[in-house]
Short mmCIF file of C-alpha atoms in Angstrom, two decimals:
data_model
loop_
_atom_site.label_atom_id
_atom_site.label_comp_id
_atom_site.label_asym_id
_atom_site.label_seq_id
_atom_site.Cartn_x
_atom_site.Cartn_y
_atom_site.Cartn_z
CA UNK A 279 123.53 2.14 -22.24
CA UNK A 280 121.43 4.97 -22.80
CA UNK A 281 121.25 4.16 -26.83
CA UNK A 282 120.37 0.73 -25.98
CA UNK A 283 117.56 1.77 -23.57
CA UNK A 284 116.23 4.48 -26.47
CA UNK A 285 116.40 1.93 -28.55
CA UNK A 286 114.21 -0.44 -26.56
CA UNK A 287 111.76 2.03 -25.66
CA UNK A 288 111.31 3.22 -28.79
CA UNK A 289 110.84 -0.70 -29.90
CA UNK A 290 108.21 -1.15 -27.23
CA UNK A 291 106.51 2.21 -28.39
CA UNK A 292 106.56 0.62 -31.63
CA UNK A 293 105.57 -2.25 -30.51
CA UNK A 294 102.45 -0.52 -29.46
CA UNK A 295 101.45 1.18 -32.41
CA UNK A 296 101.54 -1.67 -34.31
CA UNK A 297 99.35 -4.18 -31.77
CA UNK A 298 97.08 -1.09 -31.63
CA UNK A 299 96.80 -1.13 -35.84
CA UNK A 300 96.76 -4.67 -35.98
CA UNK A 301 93.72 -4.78 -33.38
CA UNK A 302 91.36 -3.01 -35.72
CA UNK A 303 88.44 -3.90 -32.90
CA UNK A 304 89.36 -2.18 -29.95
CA UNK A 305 89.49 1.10 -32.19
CA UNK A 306 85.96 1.11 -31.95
CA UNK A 307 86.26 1.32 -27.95
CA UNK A 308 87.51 5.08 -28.86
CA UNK A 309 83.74 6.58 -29.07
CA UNK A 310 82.50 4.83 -26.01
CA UNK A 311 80.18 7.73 -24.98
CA UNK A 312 78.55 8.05 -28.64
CA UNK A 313 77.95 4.43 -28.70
CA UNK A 314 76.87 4.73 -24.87
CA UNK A 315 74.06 7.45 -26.07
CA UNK A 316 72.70 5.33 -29.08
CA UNK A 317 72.24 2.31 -27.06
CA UNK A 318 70.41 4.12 -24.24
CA UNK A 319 68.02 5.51 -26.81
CA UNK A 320 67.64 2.13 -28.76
CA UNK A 321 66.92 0.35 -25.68
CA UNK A 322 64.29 2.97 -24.98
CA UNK A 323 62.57 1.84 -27.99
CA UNK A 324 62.75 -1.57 -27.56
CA UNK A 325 60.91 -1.15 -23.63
CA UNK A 326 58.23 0.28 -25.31
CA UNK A 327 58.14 -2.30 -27.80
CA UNK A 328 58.27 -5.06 -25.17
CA UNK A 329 55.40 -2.81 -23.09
CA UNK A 330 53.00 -2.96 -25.86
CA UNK A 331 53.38 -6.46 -26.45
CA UNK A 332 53.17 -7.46 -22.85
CA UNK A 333 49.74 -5.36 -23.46
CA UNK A 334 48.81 -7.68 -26.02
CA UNK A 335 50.24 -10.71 -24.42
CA UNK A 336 47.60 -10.02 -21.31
CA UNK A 337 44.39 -9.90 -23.89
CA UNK A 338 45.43 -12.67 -26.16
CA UNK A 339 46.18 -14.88 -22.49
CA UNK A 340 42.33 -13.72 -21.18
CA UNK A 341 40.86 -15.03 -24.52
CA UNK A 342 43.07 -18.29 -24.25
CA UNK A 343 41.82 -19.10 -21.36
CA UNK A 344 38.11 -18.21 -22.16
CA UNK A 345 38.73 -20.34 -25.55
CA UNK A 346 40.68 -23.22 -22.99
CA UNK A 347 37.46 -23.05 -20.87
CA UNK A 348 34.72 -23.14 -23.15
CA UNK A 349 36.80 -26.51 -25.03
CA UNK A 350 36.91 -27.54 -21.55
CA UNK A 351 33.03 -27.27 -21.15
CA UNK A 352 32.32 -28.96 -25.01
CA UNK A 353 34.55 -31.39 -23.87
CA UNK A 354 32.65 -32.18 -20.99
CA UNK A 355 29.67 -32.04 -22.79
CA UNK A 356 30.84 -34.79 -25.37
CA UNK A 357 31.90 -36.96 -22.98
CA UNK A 358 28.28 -37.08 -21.12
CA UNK A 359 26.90 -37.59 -24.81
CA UNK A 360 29.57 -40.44 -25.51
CA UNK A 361 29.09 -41.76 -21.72
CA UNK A 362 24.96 -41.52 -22.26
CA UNK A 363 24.43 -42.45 -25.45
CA UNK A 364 27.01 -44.12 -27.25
CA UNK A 365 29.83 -46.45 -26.69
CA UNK A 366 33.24 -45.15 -26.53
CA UNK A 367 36.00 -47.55 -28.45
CA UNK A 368 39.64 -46.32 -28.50
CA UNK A 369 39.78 -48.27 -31.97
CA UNK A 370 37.51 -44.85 -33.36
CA UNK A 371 40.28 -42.58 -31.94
CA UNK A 372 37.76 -40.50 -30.10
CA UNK A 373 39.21 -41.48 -26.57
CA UNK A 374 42.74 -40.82 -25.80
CA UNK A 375 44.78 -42.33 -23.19
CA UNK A 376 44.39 -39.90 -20.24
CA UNK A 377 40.56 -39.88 -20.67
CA UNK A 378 40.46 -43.78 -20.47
CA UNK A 379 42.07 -43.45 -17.00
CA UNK A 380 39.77 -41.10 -15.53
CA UNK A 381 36.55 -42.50 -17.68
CA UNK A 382 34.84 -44.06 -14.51
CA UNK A 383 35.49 -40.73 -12.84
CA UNK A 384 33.34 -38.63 -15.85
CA UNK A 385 30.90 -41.21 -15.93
CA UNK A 386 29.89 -41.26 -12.24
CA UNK A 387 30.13 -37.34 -12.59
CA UNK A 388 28.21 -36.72 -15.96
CA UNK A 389 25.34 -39.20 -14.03
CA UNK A 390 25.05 -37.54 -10.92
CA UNK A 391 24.77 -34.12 -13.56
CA UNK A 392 22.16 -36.05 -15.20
CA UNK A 393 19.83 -36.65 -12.25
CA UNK A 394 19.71 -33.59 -10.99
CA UNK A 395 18.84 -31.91 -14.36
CA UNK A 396 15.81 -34.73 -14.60
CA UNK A 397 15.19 -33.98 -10.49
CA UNK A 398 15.22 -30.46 -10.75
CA UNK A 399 12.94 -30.59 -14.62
CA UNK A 400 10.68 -32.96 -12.46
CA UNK A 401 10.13 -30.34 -9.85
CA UNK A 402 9.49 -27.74 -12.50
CA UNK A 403 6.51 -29.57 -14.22
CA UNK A 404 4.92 -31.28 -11.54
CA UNK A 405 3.08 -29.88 -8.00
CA UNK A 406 3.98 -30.14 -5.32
CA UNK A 407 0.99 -32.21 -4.31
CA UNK A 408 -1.09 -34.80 -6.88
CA UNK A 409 -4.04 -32.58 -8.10
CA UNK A 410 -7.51 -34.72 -9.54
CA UNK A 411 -7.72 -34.62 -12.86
CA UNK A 412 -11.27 -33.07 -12.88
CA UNK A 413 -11.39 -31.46 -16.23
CA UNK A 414 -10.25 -35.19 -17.56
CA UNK A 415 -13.39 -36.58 -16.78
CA UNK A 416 -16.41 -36.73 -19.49
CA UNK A 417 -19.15 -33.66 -19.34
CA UNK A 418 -21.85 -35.69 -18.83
CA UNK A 419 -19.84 -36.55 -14.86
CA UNK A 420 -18.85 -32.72 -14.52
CA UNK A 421 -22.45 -31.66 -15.38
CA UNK A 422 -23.86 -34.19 -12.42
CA UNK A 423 -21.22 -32.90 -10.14
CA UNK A 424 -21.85 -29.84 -10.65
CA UNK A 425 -25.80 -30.52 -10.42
CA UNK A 426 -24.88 -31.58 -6.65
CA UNK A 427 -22.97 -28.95 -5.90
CA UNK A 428 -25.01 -26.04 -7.19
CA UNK A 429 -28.85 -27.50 -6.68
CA UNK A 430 -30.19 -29.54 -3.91
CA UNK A 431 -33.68 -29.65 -5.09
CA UNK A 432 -33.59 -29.46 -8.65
CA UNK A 433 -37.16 -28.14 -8.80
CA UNK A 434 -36.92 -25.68 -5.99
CA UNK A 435 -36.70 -22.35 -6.39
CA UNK A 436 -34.22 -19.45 -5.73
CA UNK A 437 -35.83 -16.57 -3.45
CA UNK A 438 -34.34 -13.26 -4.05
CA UNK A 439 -35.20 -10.70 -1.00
CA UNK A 440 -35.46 -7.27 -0.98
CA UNK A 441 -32.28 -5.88 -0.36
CA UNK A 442 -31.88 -4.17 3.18
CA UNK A 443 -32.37 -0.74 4.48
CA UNK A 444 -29.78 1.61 5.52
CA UNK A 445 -30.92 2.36 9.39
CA UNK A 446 -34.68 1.10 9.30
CA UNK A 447 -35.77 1.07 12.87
CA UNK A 448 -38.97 -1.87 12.75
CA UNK A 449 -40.21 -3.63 9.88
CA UNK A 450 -43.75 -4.83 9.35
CA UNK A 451 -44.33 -8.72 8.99
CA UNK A 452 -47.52 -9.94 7.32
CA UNK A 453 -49.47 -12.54 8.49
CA UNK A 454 -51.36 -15.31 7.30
CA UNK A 455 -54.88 -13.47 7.02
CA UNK A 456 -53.04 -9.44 7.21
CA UNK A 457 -52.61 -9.16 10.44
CA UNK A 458 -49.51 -6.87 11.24
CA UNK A 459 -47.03 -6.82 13.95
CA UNK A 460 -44.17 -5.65 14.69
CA UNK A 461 -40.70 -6.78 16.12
CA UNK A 462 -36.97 -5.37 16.43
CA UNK A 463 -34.92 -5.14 13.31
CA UNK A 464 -31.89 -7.18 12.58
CA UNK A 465 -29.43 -6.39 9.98
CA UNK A 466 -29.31 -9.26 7.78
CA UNK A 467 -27.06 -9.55 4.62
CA UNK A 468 -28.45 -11.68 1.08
CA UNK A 469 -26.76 -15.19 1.15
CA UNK A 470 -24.50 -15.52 -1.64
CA UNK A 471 -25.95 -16.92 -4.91
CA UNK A 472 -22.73 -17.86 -6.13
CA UNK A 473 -21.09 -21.15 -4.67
CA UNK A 474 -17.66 -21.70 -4.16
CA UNK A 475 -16.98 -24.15 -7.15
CA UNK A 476 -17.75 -21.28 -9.60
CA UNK A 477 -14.92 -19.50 -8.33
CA UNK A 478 -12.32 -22.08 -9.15
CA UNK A 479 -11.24 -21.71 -12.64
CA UNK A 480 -12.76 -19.95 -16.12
CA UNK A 481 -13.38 -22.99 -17.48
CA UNK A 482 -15.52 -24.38 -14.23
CA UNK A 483 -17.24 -21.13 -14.31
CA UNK A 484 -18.51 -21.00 -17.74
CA UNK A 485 -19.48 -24.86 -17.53
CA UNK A 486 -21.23 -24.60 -14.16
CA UNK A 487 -23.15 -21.07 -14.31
CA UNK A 488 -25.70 -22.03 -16.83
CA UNK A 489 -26.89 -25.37 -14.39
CA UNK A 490 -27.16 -22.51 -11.34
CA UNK A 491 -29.16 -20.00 -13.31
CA UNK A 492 -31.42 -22.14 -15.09
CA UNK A 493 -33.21 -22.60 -11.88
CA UNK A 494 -36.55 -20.37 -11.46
CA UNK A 495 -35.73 -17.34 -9.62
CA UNK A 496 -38.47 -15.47 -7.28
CA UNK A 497 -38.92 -11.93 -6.66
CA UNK A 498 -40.96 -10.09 -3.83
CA UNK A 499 -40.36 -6.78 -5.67
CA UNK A 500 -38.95 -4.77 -8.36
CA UNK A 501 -35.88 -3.79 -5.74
CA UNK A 502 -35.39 -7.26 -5.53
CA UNK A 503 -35.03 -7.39 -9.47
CA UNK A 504 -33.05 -4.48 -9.95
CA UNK A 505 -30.41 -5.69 -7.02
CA UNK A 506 -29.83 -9.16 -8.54
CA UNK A 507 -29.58 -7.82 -12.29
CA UNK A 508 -26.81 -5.52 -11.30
CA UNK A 509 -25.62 -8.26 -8.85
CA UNK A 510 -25.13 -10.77 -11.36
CA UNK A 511 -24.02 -9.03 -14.33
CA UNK A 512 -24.79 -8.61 -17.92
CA UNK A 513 -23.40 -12.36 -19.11
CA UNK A 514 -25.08 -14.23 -16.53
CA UNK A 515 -28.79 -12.03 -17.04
CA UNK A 516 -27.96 -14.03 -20.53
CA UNK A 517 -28.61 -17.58 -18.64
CA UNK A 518 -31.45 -16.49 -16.95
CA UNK A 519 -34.38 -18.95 -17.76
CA UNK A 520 -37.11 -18.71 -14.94
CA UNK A 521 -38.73 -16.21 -13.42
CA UNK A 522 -41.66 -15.39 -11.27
CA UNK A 523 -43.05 -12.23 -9.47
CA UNK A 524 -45.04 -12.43 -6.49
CA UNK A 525 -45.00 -14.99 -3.58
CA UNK A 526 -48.41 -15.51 -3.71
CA UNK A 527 -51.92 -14.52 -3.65
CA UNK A 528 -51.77 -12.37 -0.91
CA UNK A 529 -49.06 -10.29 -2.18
CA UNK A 530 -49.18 -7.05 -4.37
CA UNK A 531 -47.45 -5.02 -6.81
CA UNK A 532 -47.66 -1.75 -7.84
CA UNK A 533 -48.22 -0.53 -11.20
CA UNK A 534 -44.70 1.30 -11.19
CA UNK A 535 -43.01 -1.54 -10.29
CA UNK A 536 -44.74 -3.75 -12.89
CA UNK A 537 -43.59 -1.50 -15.79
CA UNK A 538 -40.15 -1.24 -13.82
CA UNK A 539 -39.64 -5.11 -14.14
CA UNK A 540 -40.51 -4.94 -18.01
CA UNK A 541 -38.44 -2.13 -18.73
CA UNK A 542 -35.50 -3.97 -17.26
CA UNK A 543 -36.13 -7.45 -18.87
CA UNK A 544 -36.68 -5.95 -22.08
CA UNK A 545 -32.92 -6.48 -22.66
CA UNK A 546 -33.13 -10.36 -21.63
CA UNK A 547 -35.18 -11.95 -24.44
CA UNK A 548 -33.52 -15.34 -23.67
CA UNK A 549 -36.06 -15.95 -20.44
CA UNK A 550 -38.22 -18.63 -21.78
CA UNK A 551 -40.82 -18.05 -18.74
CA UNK A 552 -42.39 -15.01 -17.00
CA UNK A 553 -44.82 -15.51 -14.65
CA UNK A 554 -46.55 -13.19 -12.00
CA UNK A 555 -48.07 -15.07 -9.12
CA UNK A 556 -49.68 -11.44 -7.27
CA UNK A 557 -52.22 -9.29 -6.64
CA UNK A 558 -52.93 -6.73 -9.50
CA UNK A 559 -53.99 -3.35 -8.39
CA UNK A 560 -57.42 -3.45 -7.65
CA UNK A 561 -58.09 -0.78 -10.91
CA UNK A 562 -57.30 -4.12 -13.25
CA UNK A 563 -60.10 -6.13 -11.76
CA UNK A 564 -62.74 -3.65 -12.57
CA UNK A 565 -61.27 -4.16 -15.91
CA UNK A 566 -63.00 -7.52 -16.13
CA UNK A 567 -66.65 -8.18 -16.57
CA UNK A 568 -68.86 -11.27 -16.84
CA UNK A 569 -71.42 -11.26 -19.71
CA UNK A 570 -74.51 -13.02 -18.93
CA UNK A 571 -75.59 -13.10 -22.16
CA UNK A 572 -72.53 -14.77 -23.73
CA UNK A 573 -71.55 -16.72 -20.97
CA UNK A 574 -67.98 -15.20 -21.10
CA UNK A 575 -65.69 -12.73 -19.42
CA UNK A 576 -64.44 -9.17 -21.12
CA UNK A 577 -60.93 -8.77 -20.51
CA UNK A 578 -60.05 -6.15 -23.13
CA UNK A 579 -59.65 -3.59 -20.58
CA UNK A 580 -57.76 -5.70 -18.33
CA UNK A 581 -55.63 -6.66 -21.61
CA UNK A 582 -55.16 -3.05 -22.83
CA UNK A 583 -53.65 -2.07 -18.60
CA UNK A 584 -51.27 -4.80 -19.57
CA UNK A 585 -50.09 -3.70 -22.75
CA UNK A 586 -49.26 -0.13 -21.09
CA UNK A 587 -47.29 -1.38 -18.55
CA UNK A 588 -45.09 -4.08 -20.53
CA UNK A 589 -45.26 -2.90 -24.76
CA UNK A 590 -41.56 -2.52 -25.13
CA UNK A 591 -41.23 -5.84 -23.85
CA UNK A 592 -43.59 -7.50 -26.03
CA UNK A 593 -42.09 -5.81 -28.75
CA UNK A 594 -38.51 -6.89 -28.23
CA UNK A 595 -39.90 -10.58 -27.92
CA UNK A 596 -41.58 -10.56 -30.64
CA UNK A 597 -38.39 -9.12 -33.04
CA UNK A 598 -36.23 -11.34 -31.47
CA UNK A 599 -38.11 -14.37 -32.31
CA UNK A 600 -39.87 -13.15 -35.38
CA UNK A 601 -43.45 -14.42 -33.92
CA UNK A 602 -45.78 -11.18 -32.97
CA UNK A 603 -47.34 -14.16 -29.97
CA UNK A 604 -43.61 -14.51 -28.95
CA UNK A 605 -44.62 -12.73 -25.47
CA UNK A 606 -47.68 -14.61 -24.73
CA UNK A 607 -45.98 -17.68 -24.94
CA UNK A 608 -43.30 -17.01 -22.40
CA UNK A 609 -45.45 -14.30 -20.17
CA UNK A 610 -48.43 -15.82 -18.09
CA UNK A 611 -50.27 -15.34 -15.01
CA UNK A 612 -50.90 -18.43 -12.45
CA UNK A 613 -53.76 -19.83 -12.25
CA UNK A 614 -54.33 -19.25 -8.53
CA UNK A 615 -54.95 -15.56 -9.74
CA UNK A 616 -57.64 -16.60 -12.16
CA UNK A 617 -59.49 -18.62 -9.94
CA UNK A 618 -59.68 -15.30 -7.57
CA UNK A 619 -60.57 -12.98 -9.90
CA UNK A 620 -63.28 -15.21 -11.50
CA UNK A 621 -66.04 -15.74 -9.03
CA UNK A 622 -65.50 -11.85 -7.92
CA UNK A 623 -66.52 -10.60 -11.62
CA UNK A 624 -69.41 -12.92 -11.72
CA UNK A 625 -70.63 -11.56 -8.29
CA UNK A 626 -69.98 -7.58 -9.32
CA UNK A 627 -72.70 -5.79 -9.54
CA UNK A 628 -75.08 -8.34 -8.34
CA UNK A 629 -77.47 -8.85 -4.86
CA UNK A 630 -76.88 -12.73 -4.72
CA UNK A 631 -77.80 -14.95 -2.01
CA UNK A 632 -75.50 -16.97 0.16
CA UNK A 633 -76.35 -19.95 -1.87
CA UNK A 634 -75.08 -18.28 -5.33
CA UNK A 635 -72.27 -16.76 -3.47
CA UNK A 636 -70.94 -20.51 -2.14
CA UNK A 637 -71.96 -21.83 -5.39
CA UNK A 638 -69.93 -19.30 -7.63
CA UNK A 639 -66.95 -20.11 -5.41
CA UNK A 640 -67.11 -23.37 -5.42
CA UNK A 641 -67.00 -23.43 -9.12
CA UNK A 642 -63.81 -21.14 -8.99
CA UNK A 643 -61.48 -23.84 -10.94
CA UNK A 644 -64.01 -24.02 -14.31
CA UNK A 645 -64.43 -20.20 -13.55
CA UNK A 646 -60.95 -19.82 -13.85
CA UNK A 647 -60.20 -22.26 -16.88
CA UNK A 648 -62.64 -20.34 -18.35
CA UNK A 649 -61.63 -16.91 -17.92
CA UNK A 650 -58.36 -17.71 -18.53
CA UNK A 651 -59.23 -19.06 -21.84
CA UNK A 652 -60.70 -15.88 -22.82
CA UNK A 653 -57.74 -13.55 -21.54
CA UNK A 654 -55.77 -15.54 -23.71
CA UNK A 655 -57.57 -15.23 -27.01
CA UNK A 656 -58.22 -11.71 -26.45
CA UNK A 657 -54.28 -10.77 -25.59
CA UNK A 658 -53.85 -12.63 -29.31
CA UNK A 659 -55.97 -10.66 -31.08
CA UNK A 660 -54.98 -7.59 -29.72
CA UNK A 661 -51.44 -8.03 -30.62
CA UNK A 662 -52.39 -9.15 -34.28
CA UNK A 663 -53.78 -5.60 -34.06
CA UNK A 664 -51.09 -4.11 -32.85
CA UNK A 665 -48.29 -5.59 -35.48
CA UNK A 666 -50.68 -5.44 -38.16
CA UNK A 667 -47.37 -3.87 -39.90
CA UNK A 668 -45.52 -7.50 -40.14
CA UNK A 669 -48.64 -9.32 -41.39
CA UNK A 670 -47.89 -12.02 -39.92
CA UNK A 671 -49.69 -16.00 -40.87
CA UNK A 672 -52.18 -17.98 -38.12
CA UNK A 673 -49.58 -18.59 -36.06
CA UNK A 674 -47.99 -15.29 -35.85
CA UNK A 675 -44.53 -15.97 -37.92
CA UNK A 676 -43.43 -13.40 -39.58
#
């Protein structure tokens, strides 16, 4: 018994050994911790491997679905085109199945899109109220509007004042025949020359300032002249067309503020008409003389005063204009002033009775005419004389 149990244990051992050679695989399950060790670090690898393309996988998703929208958007956009402006056939191939389902759907949307791109482009361009059309109009109805707006008398003039004192206490009014009074002063400030339709726009403003300062313009005083030039400005001096100094007879100016006046105006040669409706300072009367034996008046005194007081002016006219009798034509004296000084230089000098004296008065229009006549002769050839240099023809061209 104990052979035959040797003998079958040593069959089962062999047994063993061979099913263990014969199953060539499960040798390989002797180095299970070597193979456990290279798996571990191959597997490390391939995390990383999967980390890094996760990586990737994120940025190539984000620009899929910025590429997905923007398709999404041009598809949109084609539609509205296809809806708007062209009709849609599925024999073309250019709608597919799903999009002829839900093609009421993009229509309705791609016009309610529309409208309020034209709604919100109409809001853009036009006001929010109507506005006239005012520079639509021709210039011949601008220029009349303007005419009523800027001048209600067309032939009236514009008064400048004096401008005002700082703290003057009284002022002095004249009366009709110099009589003087006083009464409590009252600040006062200069209405304002320039209406409200010149403020408007540039182009209303360069049409409408040469109708407001065409108009003849009146000044009490060389103040008076030197406030509104600096007033108004250099470009609007340039429309300046009528002028006139004095207020009348009775009033006077002062030999400084005559040359003042020139000085200033000699840099506004566009004024087509100076005149001086004042007294002259009683020196310029003695200036003129009556000659009994010519029957005329001699004014070359009076002429040369004149010339003293306004020569830079007369000079810049006559340069401008290139006509030495430029000044005379635009420069002149009224003829109230004539028929005042007239009579009085016939009478100088002279014991007359009161029957010359209302005679020689009463003959003040022909006495002014006349001496009028000869201050204007004389003033012509003294300034031949005086631009002898740009020998100029009869009629002073040069």
């Amino acid at each position: 018994m104990s052979k035959s149990k040797k003998m079958s244990s040593l069959a089962t051992d062999d047994v063993t050994l061979r099913s263990s050679k014969r199953k060539r695989v499960a040798d390989s399950y002797v180095e299970v911790d070597n193979l456990n060790d290279q798996n571990n670090i191959e597997g490390a690898h391939s995390d990383r491997k999967d980390d890094l393309t996760m990586e990737e996988m994120k940025k190539q998703m984000k620009e899929m679905k910025k590429m997905m929208k923007k398709m999404k958007e041009m598809e949109m956009l084609k539609k509205m085109m296809k809806e708007i402006f062209a009709d849609t056939s599925d024999s073309e191939g250019l709608i597919s199945d799903h999009e002829q389902k839900s093609k009421a759907k993009i229509s309705a949307v791609a016009r309610v899109r529309l409208a309020k791109t034209i709604k919100a482009k109409g809001k853009a361009r036009r006001p929010r109220r109507d506005i006239f059309p005012f520079m639509l109009l021709p210039g011949e109805i601008r220029n009349q509007i303007y005419d009523w707006c800027l001048t209600n008398d067309r032939e009236a003039a514009i008064e400048v004042q004096d401008p005002p004192n700082d703290h003057p206490e009284r002022v002095r009014i004249e009366r009709e025949y110099g009589n003087e009074n006083t009464m409590p002063y009252k600040r006062f400030t200069l209405n304002a020359l320039e209406p409200k339709i010149l403020r408007l726009t540039k182009v209303i403003h360069k049409e409408a300032a040469s109708i407001l300062y065409s108009r003849c313009f009146i000044f009490g005083s060389a103040k008076a002249v030197v406030a509104f030039l600096a007033a108004i400005g250099p470009q609007h001096c340039l429309l300046l067309r009528q002028i006139v100094f004095g207020r009348g007879r009775n009033f006077d100016f002062k030999r400084s503020e005559i040359f003042a006046m020139f000085q200033l105006l000699t840099a506004y040669t566009n004024i087509a008409s100076i005149k001086f409706n004042a007294r002259f300072p009683l020196v310029y009367y003695e200036r003129i003389t009556f000659q009994n034996s010519r029957d005329s008046f001699f004014v070359k005194g009076f002429i040369q005063m004149i010339w003293d007081l306004s020569e830079s002016w007369f000079r810049a006219m006559a340069v401008e204009q290139g006509n030495i009798f430029a000044g005379v034509t635009v420069f002149s004296i009224e003829q109230v002033f004539w028929e005042f000084v007239g009579p009085m230089a016939k009478m100088k000098g002279r014991s007359l009775t009161n029957a010359e004296i209302s005679y020689a008065w009463s003959q003040r229009q022909t006495t002014g005419a006349q001496l009028q006549q000869c201050f204007n002769a004389g003033i012509k050839k003294f300034l031949r004389a005086k631009f002898s240099i740009y020998q100029a023809d009869d009629n002073g061209h040069f």
